[in-house]
Coordinates of C-alpha atoms in Angstrom, one line a residue:
M14 CA -19.4 -1.8 -17.8
V15 CA -22.9 -1.9 -16.3
T16 CA -24.8 1.3 -17.1
S17 CA -28.4 0.3 -16.2
P18 CA -29.7 1.1 -12.8
R19 CA -30.4 -1.6 -10.3
D20 CA -33.9 -3.1 -10.3
D21 CA -35.6 -0.7 -7.8
R22 CA -34.0 2.6 -7.2
S23 CA -36.5 3.6 -4.5
A24 CA -35.7 0.4 -2.6
V25 CA -32.0 1.0 -2.9
L26 CA -32.4 4.5 -1.6
R27 CA -34.6 3.3 1.3
D28 CA -31.9 0.7 2.3
L29 CA -29.2 3.4 2.0
C30 CA -31.2 5.6 4.4
R31 CA -31.4 2.8 6.9
S32 CA -27.7 2.0 6.5
L33 CA -26.7 5.6 7.0
A34 CA -28.8 5.9 10.1
R35 CA -26.8 3.0 11.6
A36 CA -23.4 4.1 10.4
P37 CA -21.1 4.9 13.4
D38 CA -18.8 7.2 11.4
L39 CA -18.2 8.9 8.1
R40 CA -16.3 6.1 6.5
A41 CA -19.0 3.5 7.4
G42 CA -21.5 5.9 5.7
L43 CA -19.3 6.0 2.6
E44 CA -19.1 2.2 2.6
A45 CA -22.9 2.1 2.5
T46 CA -22.9 4.7 -0.3
A47 CA -20.5 2.5 -2.3
W48 CA -23.0 -0.4 -1.9
A49 CA -25.8 1.7 -3.2
C50 CA -23.8 2.7 -6.4
D51 CA -22.1 -0.6 -7.0
G52 CA -23.2 -2.1 -10.3
V53 CA -24.5 1.1 -11.6
F54 CA -21.2 2.6 -12.7
P55 CA -17.6 1.6 -12.1
F56 CA -15.6 3.4 -9.4
Y57 CA -12.8 2.5 -7.1
R58 CA -13.0 5.4 -4.5
I59 CA -15.5 7.8 -2.9
A60 CA -14.2 10.9 -1.1
L61 CA -16.3 13.2 1.0
A62 CA -15.3 17.0 1.0
L63 CA -17.0 19.3 3.6
P64 CA -16.8 23.1 3.9
T65 CA -14.3 24.5 6.4
R66 CA -12.8 27.9 7.2
P67 CA -11.9 30.0 5.4
A68 CA -14.9 29.8 3.1
D69 CA -12.9 29.0 -0.1
R70 CA -11.6 25.7 1.3
L71 CA -12.9 22.2 1.6
H72 CA -11.7 19.5 4.0
V73 CA -11.7 15.7 3.2
P74 CA -12.5 14.0 6.5
A75 CA -13.4 10.6 5.1
A76 CA -12.8 8.3 2.1
W77 CA -13.7 4.7 1.1
A78 CA -11.8 2.7 -1.5
R79 CA -11.8 -0.9 -2.7
R80 CA -8.2 -1.1 -1.8
P81 CA -7.5 0.4 1.7
E82 CA -4.2 1.9 0.6
E83 CA -6.1 4.2 -1.7
E84 CA -8.2 5.8 1.1
I85 CA -6.6 9.2 1.1
L86 CA -8.1 11.7 3.5
G87 CA -7.4 14.3 6.2
F88 CA -6.3 17.2 4.0
D89 CA -7.7 20.6 2.9
F90 CA -7.7 22.2 -0.5
C91 CA -8.7 25.5 -2.0
V92 CA -11.7 25.4 -4.4
K93 CA -11.1 29.0 -5.7
G94 CA -9.9 28.5 -9.2
H95 CA -10.2 24.7 -8.9
P96 CA -12.2 22.7 -11.4
F97 CA -14.5 21.6 -8.5
Q98 CA -15.8 25.1 -8.3
R99 CA -17.8 24.5 -11.4
A100 CA -19.7 21.7 -9.8
L101 CA -20.4 23.8 -6.7
R102 CA -21.8 26.6 -8.8
A103 CA -23.9 24.3 -11.1
S104 CA -25.5 22.4 -8.2
E105 CA -25.6 19.2 -10.4
P106 CA -23.2 16.3 -11.0
W107 CA -20.3 17.0 -13.3
V108 CA -18.0 14.5 -15.0
R109 CA -14.4 15.6 -14.9
V110 CA -12.3 13.9 -17.5
D111 CA -8.5 13.5 -17.1
P112 CA -8.5 15.0 -13.5
L113 CA -4.7 14.9 -13.1
G114 CA -4.0 16.6 -16.5
D115 CA -6.9 19.1 -15.9
E116 CA -5.3 20.1 -12.6
G117 CA -1.7 20.2 -13.8
P118 CA 1.1 17.8 -13.1
D119 CA 2.7 19.9 -10.5
S120 CA -0.4 20.7 -8.4
P121 CA -0.6 19.4 -4.8
L122 CA -3.5 17.1 -5.6
A123 CA -1.9 15.7 -8.7
H124 CA 1.1 14.7 -6.5
L125 CA -1.3 13.2 -4.0
Y126 CA -3.1 10.9 -6.5
R127 CA -0.2 10.2 -8.9
G128 CA 0.1 6.6 -10.0
E129 CA -3.5 5.6 -9.4
G130 CA -4.5 5.6 -13.1
K131 CA -7.5 7.8 -12.4
A132 CA -9.3 8.6 -15.7
E133 CA -12.5 10.3 -14.6
E134 CA -14.2 11.8 -11.6
L135 CA -18.0 12.2 -11.0
V136 CA -18.3 15.3 -8.8
V137 CA -21.6 15.4 -6.9
P138 CA -22.5 18.7 -5.0
L139 CA -24.1 18.3 -1.6
D140 CA -26.6 20.8 -0.3
L141 CA -25.7 21.2 3.4
G142 CA -28.2 23.9 4.3
G143 CA -26.6 27.1 3.1
R144 CA -23.2 25.6 2.5
K145 CA -22.0 23.0 0.0
G146 CA -19.8 20.0 0.0
L147 CA -18.9 17.4 -2.5
L148 CA -19.1 13.6 -3.0
V149 CA -16.4 12.6 -5.5
F150 CA -16.4 9.2 -7.3
A151 CA -13.1 8.2 -9.0
S152 CA -12.9 5.7 -11.8
R153 CA -10.0 4.3 -13.9
E154 CA -12.3 3.8 -17.0
R155 CA -13.0 6.3 -19.7
G156 CA -16.8 7.0 -20.1
A157 CA -17.5 5.4 -16.7
F158 CA -20.1 8.0 -15.7
G159 CA -22.3 8.1 -18.8
G160 CA -26.0 7.2 -19.1
V161 CA -27.9 7.2 -15.8
A162 CA -24.8 7.6 -13.6
G163 CA -25.3 11.3 -13.1
Q164 CA -29.0 11.0 -12.0
W165 CA -28.3 8.0 -9.9
A166 CA -25.4 9.8 -8.2
A167 CA -27.6 12.9 -7.7
D168 CA -30.3 10.9 -5.9
V169 CA -27.7 9.2 -3.7
G170 CA -26.0 12.5 -3.0
A171 CA -29.3 14.0 -1.8
V172 CA -29.6 11.2 0.8
V173 CA -26.0 11.5 1.8
A174 CA -26.3 15.3 2.2
L175 CA -29.1 14.9 4.7
W176 CA -27.2 12.4 6.7
V177 CA -23.9 14.3 6.7
R178 CA -25.3 17.7 7.8
P179 CA -24.4 17.1 11.5
W180 CA -20.8 16.8 10.4
A181 CA -21.0 19.9 8.2
G182 CA -21.8 22.8 10.5
P183 CA -19.6 25.9 10.5
D184 CA -17.3 24.4 13.2
A185 CA -17.7 20.7 12.3
P186 CA -14.6 20.4 10.2
H187 CA -12.5 22.3 12.7
A188 CA -13.9 19.9 15.4
L189 CA -12.9 17.0 13.3
K190 CA -9.5 18.4 12.7
A191 CA -9.1 19.0 16.5
Q192 CA -10.2 15.4 17.0
Y193 CA -7.6 14.2 14.5
E194 CA -4.9 16.2 16.3
T195 CA -5.9 14.8 19.6
L196 CA -5.7 11.2 18.2
L197 CA -2.3 12.0 16.6
E198 CA -0.9 13.3 19.9
G199 CA -2.2 10.4 21.8
A200 CA -1.0 7.7 19.3
L201 CA 1.5 5.2 20.7
D202 CA 3.4 5.1 17.4
G203 CA 5.3 8.1 16.3
I204 CA 3.6 10.3 13.7
A205 CA 5.5 12.9 11.6
V206 CA 4.8 15.0 8.5
L207 CA 7.8 15.5 6.1
M208 CA 8.0 18.4 3.8
G209 CA 11.0 17.3 1.8
P210 CA 13.6 16.4 4.4
T211 CA 12.1 18.8 6.9
I212 CA 10.0 17.6 9.8
A213 CA 7.0 19.9 9.7
Y214 CA 5.0 18.1 12.4
A215 CA 5.9 15.5 15.0
N216 CA 3.6 14.1 17.7
A217 CA 4.6 13.3 21.3
S218 CA 5.5 9.7 20.6
F219 CA 7.8 10.6 17.7
R220 CA 9.6 13.1 19.9
E221 CA 9.9 10.6 22.7
I222 CA 11.4 7.9 20.4
F223 CA 14.1 10.2 19.3
G224 CA 14.6 12.1 22.5
L225 CA 13.5 15.4 21.0
P226 CA 12.2 18.5 22.9
E227 CA 8.5 18.4 23.7
E228 CA 7.9 21.7 21.9
G229 CA 9.5 23.8 19.3
K230 CA 10.7 23.5 15.7
L231 CA 12.8 20.5 14.8
R232 CA 15.9 21.8 12.9
E233 CA 17.6 18.5 12.1
P234 CA 16.5 17.0 8.8
W235 CA 14.8 13.6 8.9
P236 CA 17.5 11.6 7.0
M237 CA 20.0 12.6 9.7
F238 CA 18.1 10.4 12.2
L239 CA 18.5 7.4 10.0
A240 CA 21.6 5.1 10.0
P241 CA 23.7 5.7 6.8
T242 CA 22.8 2.1 5.7
S243 CA 19.1 2.9 5.9
R244 CA 19.0 6.3 4.1
E245 CA 19.1 4.9 0.6
A246 CA 16.3 2.4 1.4
F247 CA 14.1 5.2 2.7
A248 CA 14.8 7.4 -0.3
E249 CA 13.8 4.5 -2.6
A250 CA 10.6 4.0 -0.6
E251 CA 9.8 7.7 -0.6
G252 CA 10.3 7.8 -4.4
S253 CA 7.9 4.9 -4.9
L254 CA 5.1 7.0 -3.5
G255 CA 4.8 8.5 -7.0
K256 CA 3.6 5.1 -8.2
R257 CA 1.4 4.2 -5.2
G258 CA -0.1 6.1 -2.3
R259 CA 1.5 4.1 0.4
V260 CA 4.5 1.9 1.1
L261 CA 3.3 -1.5 2.1
P262 CA 4.5 -3.6 3.8
R263 CA 6.3 -1.4 6.3
L264 CA 9.9 -0.4 5.7
E265 CA 12.4 -1.7 8.3
V266 CA 15.2 0.8 9.1
E267 CA 17.9 1.5 11.7
A268 CA 18.1 4.9 13.3
R269 CA 19.8 7.0 15.9
G270 CA 18.0 7.6 19.2
P271 CA 18.7 9.4 22.4
R272 CA 22.4 9.3 23.5
D273 CA 23.2 7.6 20.1
Q274 CA 21.1 4.6 21.0
R275 CA 20.7 2.2 18.1
L276 CA 17.0 2.0 17.2
H277 CA 15.2 -0.5 15.0
L278 CA 12.1 1.1 13.4
D279 CA 9.1 0.0 11.2
L280 CA 8.1 2.8 9.0
G281 CA 4.8 3.4 7.1
L282 CA 4.7 6.2 4.4
Q283 CA 1.8 7.9 2.8
R284 CA 1.6 10.9 0.5
I285 CA -0.8 13.5 1.9
Q286 CA -1.7 17.2 1.7
F287 CA -0.4 19.4 4.6
H288 CA -1.6 23.0 4.7
G289 CA -2.3 22.7 1.0
D290 CA 1.1 21.4 0.0
P291 CA 2.3 17.9 -0.9
A292 CA 3.9 16.1 2.1
V293 CA 4.7 12.6 3.4
L294 CA 2.9 11.2 6.4
L295 CA 5.4 9.1 8.4
Q296 CA 4.3 6.5 10.9
V297 CA 7.1 5.2 13.1
H298 CA 6.8 2.1 15.2
N299 CA 9.7 1.5 17.6
A300 CA 10.6 -2.2 17.1
T301 CA 13.8 -1.9 19.2
P302 CA 12.5 -4.1 22.1
R303 CA 11.4 -6.8 19.6
A304 CA 14.8 -6.6 17.8
E305 CA 16.7 -6.8 21.0
R306 CA 14.7 -9.9 22.1
E307 CA 15.4 -11.5 18.8
Q308 CA 19.1 -10.6 19.0
A309 CA 19.2 -11.9 22.6
A310 CA 17.7 -15.2 21.4
W311 CA 20.2 -15.5 18.7
D312 CA 23.0 -14.6 21.1
S313 CA 21.7 -17.2 23.5
H314 CA 21.8 -19.8 20.8
A315 CA 25.3 -18.8 19.9
R316 CA 26.4 -19.0 23.5
V317 CA 24.9 -22.4 23.9
D318 CA 26.7 -23.6 20.7
T319 CA 30.0 -22.2 22.0
L320 CA 29.4 -23.8 25.4
L321 CA 28.6 -27.2 24.0
H322 CA 31.7 -27.0 21.7
A323 CA 34.0 -26.0 24.6
L324 CA 32.4 -28.6 26.9
A325 CA 32.8 -31.4 24.4
H326 CA 36.5 -30.3 23.9
D327 CA 37.2 -30.1 27.6
I328 CA 35.6 -33.5 28.4
R329 CA 37.1 -35.3 25.5
G330 CA 40.7 -34.7 26.7
P331 CA 40.5 -36.3 30.2
L332 CA 38.1 -39.0 28.9
T333 CA 40.6 -40.0 26.2
T334 CA 43.3 -40.1 28.7
V335 CA 41.3 -42.3 31.2
L336 CA 40.1 -44.5 28.4
G337 CA 43.6 -44.9 26.9
F338 CA 45.3 -45.8 30.2
S339 CA 42.5 -48.1 31.3
E340 CA 42.7 -50.0 28.1
L341 CA 46.5 -50.2 28.5
L342 CA 46.2 -51.5 32.1
A343 CA 43.5 -54.0 31.0
E344 CA 45.6 -55.4 28.2
R345 CA 49.1 -55.2 29.6
G346 CA 48.8 -54.3 33.3
S347 CA 50.3 -57.6 34.4
E348 CA 53.3 -57.0 32.3
L349 CA 54.1 -53.4 33.5
P350 CA 56.6 -52.7 36.2
P351 CA 55.0 -51.5 39.4
E352 CA 56.4 -48.0 38.9
Q353 CA 54.8 -47.6 35.5
F354 CA 51.6 -49.1 36.8
R355 CA 51.4 -46.5 39.6
S356 CA 52.3 -43.8 37.1
A357 CA 49.4 -44.8 34.8
L358 CA 47.0 -44.8 37.7
G359 CA 48.2 -41.3 38.7
V360 CA 47.5 -40.0 35.2
M361 CA 44.0 -41.5 35.3
A362 CA 43.4 -40.0 38.7
R363 CA 44.4 -36.5 37.6
S364 CA 42.2 -36.7 34.5
A365 CA 39.3 -37.9 36.6
R366 CA 39.8 -35.0 39.0
A367 CA 39.9 -32.6 36.0
L368 CA 36.5 -34.0 35.0
R369 CA 35.2 -33.7 38.5
D370 CA 36.3 -30.0 38.7
L371 CA 34.7 -29.3 35.4
V372 CA 31.4 -30.9 36.5
E373 CA 31.4 -29.1 39.8
G374 CA 32.2 -25.8 38.1
L375 CA 29.2 -26.3 35.7
L376 CA 26.9 -27.2 38.6
E377 CA 28.0 -24.0 40.4
Y378 CA 27.6 -21.9 37.3
S379 CA 24.1 -23.3 36.5
S380 CA 22.9 -22.8 40.1
L381 CA 23.5 -19.0 40.1
G382 CA 20.4 -17.0 40.5
A383 CA 18.5 -19.9 42.0
A384 CA 18.1 -18.0 45.3
K385 CA 14.4 -17.5 46.0
D386 CA 14.7 -15.0 48.9
A387 CA 14.7 -11.3 48.2
P388 CA 18.1 -9.5 48.1
R389 CA 19.0 -7.8 51.4
A390 CA 21.8 -5.8 53.0
V391 CA 24.9 -8.1 53.2
P392 CA 27.8 -6.9 55.4
L393 CA 30.9 -7.8 53.4
A394 CA 33.1 -8.0 56.5
G395 CA 31.5 -11.4 57.3
V396 CA 31.8 -12.6 53.7
W397 CA 35.5 -11.7 53.6
K398 CA 36.1 -13.5 56.9
D399 CA 34.7 -16.7 55.4
V400 CA 36.7 -16.3 52.1
A401 CA 39.9 -15.7 54.1
G402 CA 39.3 -18.8 56.1
E403 CA 38.9 -20.9 53.0
V404 CA 42.3 -19.8 51.4
E405 CA 44.3 -19.7 54.7
G406 CA 46.1 -23.0 54.0
R407 CA 47.1 -21.8 50.5
L408 CA 48.3 -18.5 51.8
L409 CA 50.5 -20.2 54.5
A410 CA 52.0 -22.5 51.8
S411 CA 52.8 -19.7 49.4
G412 CA 53.8 -17.0 52.0
G413 CA 51.0 -14.8 50.6
T414 CA 49.1 -12.0 52.2
L415 CA 45.6 -10.4 52.0
E416 CA 45.3 -6.7 52.5
V417 CA 41.8 -5.4 53.2
G418 CA 40.3 -2.5 55.3
A419 CA 36.8 -1.9 56.6
L420 CA 34.3 -3.2 54.1
P421 CA 30.7 -1.8 53.5
S422 CA 27.4 -3.5 53.1
V423 CA 26.0 -4.3 49.7
R424 CA 22.5 -5.4 48.6
G425 CA 22.3 -8.9 47.3
H426 CA 22.6 -12.6 48.2
R427 CA 25.4 -13.6 50.7
A428 CA 26.3 -17.0 49.2
E429 CA 26.7 -15.6 45.7
L430 CA 28.7 -12.6 46.8
A431 CA 31.0 -15.0 48.6
R432 CA 31.6 -16.7 45.3
V433 CA 32.7 -13.4 43.7
F434 CA 35.4 -12.7 46.3
G435 CA 36.3 -16.3 46.6
N436 CA 36.9 -16.8 42.9
L437 CA 38.9 -13.6 42.5
V438 CA 41.2 -14.4 45.5
G439 CA 41.6 -18.0 44.3
N440 CA 42.4 -16.8 40.8
A441 CA 45.0 -14.4 42.2
L442 CA 46.7 -17.2 44.1
R443 CA 46.6 -19.6 41.1
Y444 CA 48.3 -17.1 38.8
A445 CA 51.0 -15.9 41.2
R446 CA 54.5 -15.3 39.7
P447 CA 57.0 -18.0 40.4
G448 CA 59.1 -17.2 43.4
V449 CA 57.1 -14.1 44.4
P450 CA 54.8 -14.4 47.4
P451 CA 51.3 -13.5 46.2
R452 CA 49.7 -10.3 47.6
V453 CA 46.0 -9.6 47.2
S454 CA 44.4 -6.2 48.2
V455 CA 40.8 -5.2 48.2
G456 CA 39.6 -1.5 48.0
W457 CA 36.3 0.2 47.3
D458 CA 34.7 3.6 46.7
E459 CA 31.3 5.1 45.9
V460 CA 30.1 5.8 42.3
P461 CA 27.0 7.6 41.1
G462 CA 23.7 5.7 40.9
G463 CA 23.7 4.1 44.3
F464 CA 26.6 1.7 43.5
L465 CA 29.9 0.8 45.1
R466 CA 33.0 0.0 43.0
F467 CA 35.4 -2.6 44.3
A468 CA 38.9 -3.4 43.2
V469 CA 40.7 -6.7 43.8
T470 CA 44.4 -6.3 42.9
D471 CA 47.1 -8.9 42.8
N472 CA 50.8 -9.0 41.9
G473 CA 50.6 -12.1 39.7
V474 CA 51.7 -12.9 36.2
G475 CA 49.2 -10.5 34.6
I476 CA 47.1 -10.9 31.5
E477 CA 48.0 -10.1 27.9
P478 CA 46.0 -7.1 26.6
E479 CA 44.5 -9.1 23.7
R480 CA 43.1 -11.7 26.2
L481 CA 41.4 -9.2 28.5
P482 CA 38.0 -9.1 26.6
E483 CA 37.6 -12.9 26.8
V484 CA 38.7 -13.7 30.4
F485 CA 35.1 -13.8 31.6
E486 CA 34.0 -16.3 29.0
L487 CA 33.1 -19.8 30.1
F488 CA 35.9 -22.4 29.9
R489 CA 38.6 -19.8 29.1
R490 CA 41.6 -21.1 30.9
G491 CA 44.9 -19.5 31.6
T492 CA 48.3 -21.1 32.2
G493 CA 47.5 -21.8 35.8
G494 CA 45.0 -24.6 35.1
G495 CA 41.5 -24.7 36.6
A496 CA 38.2 -25.5 35.0
G497 CA 37.8 -22.1 33.3
V498 CA 34.6 -21.3 35.2
G499 CA 35.6 -19.0 38.1
L500 CA 35.7 -15.7 36.3
S501 CA 32.5 -16.6 34.4
I502 CA 30.8 -17.1 37.8
V503 CA 32.1 -13.7 38.9
E504 CA 30.7 -12.0 35.8
R505 CA 27.3 -13.6 36.0
V506 CA 26.8 -12.9 39.7
V507 CA 27.8 -9.2 39.3
R508 CA 25.5 -8.8 36.3
Q509 CA 22.6 -10.5 38.2
H510 CA 23.1 -7.9 41.0
G511 CA 22.8 -5.1 38.5
G512 CA 26.5 -4.3 38.3
R513 CA 29.3 -4.8 35.8
V514 CA 32.9 -6.2 35.9
W515 CA 36.0 -5.5 34.0
A516 CA 39.8 -6.0 34.3
E517 CA 43.0 -4.0 33.9
S518 CA 46.4 -5.7 33.8
R519 CA 50.1 -5.5 33.1
V520 CA 52.0 -8.6 32.1
G521 CA 54.6 -9.4 34.8
E522 CA 53.1 -6.9 37.3
G523 CA 49.6 -8.1 38.2
T524 CA 45.9 -7.6 37.5
T525 CA 43.1 -5.5 39.0
F526 CA 39.5 -6.7 38.7
Y527 CA 36.9 -4.0 39.1
F528 CA 33.2 -4.6 39.7
T529 CA 30.2 -2.7 41.0
L530 CA 27.5 -3.7 43.4
P531 CA 24.4 -1.9 44.7
R532 CA 24.9 -0.2 48.0
G533 CA 23.2 -1.9 50.9
E534 CA 21.5 0.0 53.7
E535 CA 21.4 -1.7 57.1
G536 CA 18.0 -3.0 57.9
S537 CA 16.9 -3.2 54.3

């Protein structure tokens, strides 16, 4: 430990005066004070305590520490009956040995500084012109403040007292506290103070994150906002505050938001004083958008993997068939009877058509959303007329019928809306019951939010209940054949138009596909 003063005390004090004159805030001033005392005696933190109201209380508006997590500030404490009262009365530096034991293990300040290993404090009174404050140096070493430490600290304290007076008027601490409160209320992150499980204070951002009323007492305890899987992790982090002032890095938890929304939060915890009692300052950063983007990226990768696997499987079958029969014809074609030769060519043609249908379906699916023009009002009567014309031949061949009344306008892209109705009608005709003429009906009604709900109903074979959740997945084929792309196109187009699609079905009776689209106003 270095106990001798630096070479020229007067020069150091002059430099300190210059540094304090340039300091933009209290913490910067304390950093300059730390420079002036560095090498004279060992310390790890300096705290500034200024008088506030009522007269027996001091407020700590600033602190400097070698480790930022040990900069504990923003709290009040009562000096009446406190050991610091001795320094205020004596008007000279005083060394306080074993500060935590001196104060008592259950005192609020002992809880605040628990786990730091603080062994001594050098308490320097500041003459603020009729009122007094304190400059408090903390050290982890016994005997740290012997020798010239007291006189050096007194000289430094005299300079600091002159500099800090503008912040130490009768209303200055209240103005600082009001400034803190303004900053807290304007913070983008949620800020709360926990007194045990109770939320004693919550700023506007905290209330917004959890959908809480703007004013009034919060009755629900904090752990109830956390997902059950996160409560134990939070309790462990809170318990660790007894060993360190903060929890760093931030704690990642899941929580419950408005309307039971699943939230992903980053939490920061720090032990503080709140109205003279020990409390926990909770900083809440809503990381839900980031987590959703990460999850969407993982889901996208998973969908691509699934797509590639299904595509490889669907291409391999027809290719294997074409390759097998082409090799057969190349090696033994001249030996085959004409009937078998034609049969082999027919199998190859069917496999080639399946590959063509698959490629065309993929091209159609990948082209969705490529329209550059803005969505507009689309009269569905014209769309339906085009769809009915495309399936007219299949209806005549099967004896089927289409039942549809007057259709409204929706807002969107005409070509893509035609794909929705065309794929649903084509799907109904493909999965008709044997011997039963297919019947397809279209109905609609209005739903809240400016949307219209459509229902396309058929009398086909139906879908098993366990298959309903997967019918819109790419390459999911039923027994009627096809490329397994049509319903995926329906789902993607509806979703891109801001709606949703689902199905209800009874095996042997038929299926109804429901979907919603935004209402279109004529002329929009």
